[in-house]
Amino acid sequence: PHALAGGCGSHDAGARQVARWLADHAGRDDRGVAVYGAADDLLGSGLRLPYPYLWSLPVRTLDPHLARLRATVTGPDRVEWVVVALPLDAWRLDASGALARQLHTAYRPAAVVCGRAVLHRSG
């Protein structure tokens, strides 16, 4: 995967770099999700955001078993892009490893931008 570290200084600067990278590489109608609420990584990317819980608190309280998130990243209608800014086992949300397995199966690494893994839909 492509790695980009320049201009990453602050969290906000890193988020802007991720959004810029996505804007440069995504298709016009592509959709994306940021795992566990790094929504600022997607702002300005131009991606459509079908997963409604864009920050960590709503994920932890409204989708604690990650059923809706897993549905967003599986199946034939899964999103094209996934940004992983936090460990998948943060807050023990993916204690079973189900989300990690789904991402490993359905996506391939596209880039690491400012320490955040950007995954692209495979197949």
Coordinates of C-alpha atoms in Angstrom, one line a residue:
P1 CA 0.0 0.0 0.0
H2 CA 0.9 3.6 -0.6
A3 CA 2.2 5.4 2.6
L4 CA 1.7 9.1 3.1
A5 CA 3.1 10.9 6.2
G6 CA 3.8 14.4 5.1
G7 CA 1.6 17.1 6.5
C8 CA 0.2 14.9 9.2
G9 CA 1.2 17.1 12.2
S10 CA -2.0 17.6 14.1
H11 CA -5.0 15.2 14.2
D12 CA -7.0 17.7 12.0
A13 CA -4.1 18.0 9.5
G14 CA -4.0 14.2 9.3
A15 CA -7.7 14.0 8.8
R16 CA -7.5 16.5 6.0
Q17 CA -4.7 14.4 4.4
V18 CA -6.9 11.2 4.5
A19 CA -9.9 13.1 3.0
R20 CA -7.7 14.5 0.3
W21 CA -6.2 11.1 -0.5
L22 CA -9.7 9.6 -0.7
A23 CA -10.9 12.4 -2.9
D24 CA -8.0 11.8 -5.3
H25 CA -8.5 8.0 -5.5
A26 CA -12.3 7.3 -5.0
G27 CA -14.8 7.1 -7.8
R28 CA -17.6 9.7 -8.1
D29 CA -20.3 7.5 -6.5
D30 CA -18.1 5.7 -4.0
R31 CA -19.1 5.2 -0.4
G32 CA -17.0 4.9 2.7
V33 CA -17.0 4.4 6.4
A34 CA -14.5 5.2 9.2
V35 CA -14.3 2.5 11.8
Y36 CA -15.3 3.6 15.3
G37 CA -16.0 7.2 14.5
A38 CA -13.1 8.9 12.7
A39 CA -15.6 10.8 10.6
D40 CA -13.3 13.8 10.2
D41 CA -11.1 11.5 8.1
L42 CA -14.0 11.3 5.6
L43 CA -15.2 14.9 5.6
G44 CA -14.2 16.6 2.4
S45 CA -13.5 13.3 0.7
G46 CA -16.7 13.4 -1.4
L47 CA -17.6 9.9 -0.4
R48 CA -21.2 9.1 0.5
L49 CA -21.5 7.9 4.1
P50 CA -24.1 5.2 4.6
Y51 CA -23.2 4.3 8.2
P52 CA -25.0 6.7 10.5
Y53 CA -22.8 6.4 13.6
L54 CA -19.9 8.6 12.6
W55 CA -18.4 9.1 16.1
S56 CA -17.2 6.6 18.7
L57 CA -19.9 7.3 21.3
P58 CA -22.8 6.5 19.0
V59 CA -21.0 3.4 17.8
R60 CA -20.4 2.2 21.3
T61 CA -24.0 3.0 22.5
L62 CA -26.2 2.4 19.4
D63 CA -24.3 -0.3 17.6
P64 CA -22.3 -2.0 20.4
H65 CA -22.4 -5.4 18.7
L66 CA -21.3 -3.8 15.4
A67 CA -24.2 -5.4 13.5
R68 CA -24.9 -2.3 11.4
L69 CA -21.2 -1.6 10.8
R70 CA -20.6 -5.2 9.8
A71 CA -23.6 -5.0 7.4
T72 CA -22.0 -1.9 5.9
V73 CA -18.8 -3.7 5.0
T74 CA -20.2 -7.1 3.9
G75 CA -22.2 -8.4 1.0
P76 CA -22.5 -7.3 -2.6
D77 CA -23.5 -3.7 -1.6
R78 CA -20.6 -3.1 0.8
V79 CA -18.9 0.3 0.8
E80 CA -15.9 0.8 -1.4
W81 CA -13.6 2.4 1.2
V82 CA -12.9 1.8 4.9
V83 CA -10.7 4.0 7.0
V84 CA -9.3 2.3 10.1
A85 CA -8.0 5.0 12.5
L86 CA -8.3 3.1 15.7
P87 CA -7.4 -0.5 16.6
L88 CA -10.3 -2.9 15.7
D89 CA -10.4 -4.1 19.2
A90 CA -10.8 -0.6 20.7
W91 CA -13.3 -0.6 23.6
R92 CA -13.4 -4.4 23.0
L93 CA -16.1 -3.8 20.4
D94 CA -14.7 -6.5 18.1
A95 CA -13.6 -8.9 20.9
S96 CA -14.7 -11.9 18.7
G97 CA -12.7 -10.6 15.8
A98 CA -15.7 -10.8 13.4
L99 CA -15.2 -7.3 12.0
A100 CA -11.5 -7.9 11.5
R101 CA -12.1 -11.1 9.6
Q102 CA -14.8 -9.4 7.4
L103 CA -12.4 -6.6 6.5
H104 CA -9.6 -9.0 5.8
T105 CA -11.8 -11.0 3.5
A106 CA -13.6 -8.2 1.7
Y107 CA -11.0 -5.4 1.5
R108 CA -7.4 -4.9 0.5
P109 CA -4.9 -2.4 1.9
A110 CA -4.8 0.7 -0.4
A111 CA -2.7 3.1 1.6
V112 CA -1.6 4.2 5.1
V113 CA -2.2 7.9 5.3
C114 CA -1.0 9.7 8.5
G115 CA -1.1 6.4 10.4
R116 CA -4.6 5.5 9.3
A117 CA -5.1 2.4 7.2
V118 CA -7.2 3.0 4.1
L119 CA -8.8 -0.2 2.7
H120 CA -10.4 -0.6 -0.7
R121 CA -13.1 -3.1 -1.6
S122 CA -11.7 -6.2 -3.3
G123 CA -13.6 -8.0 -6.0

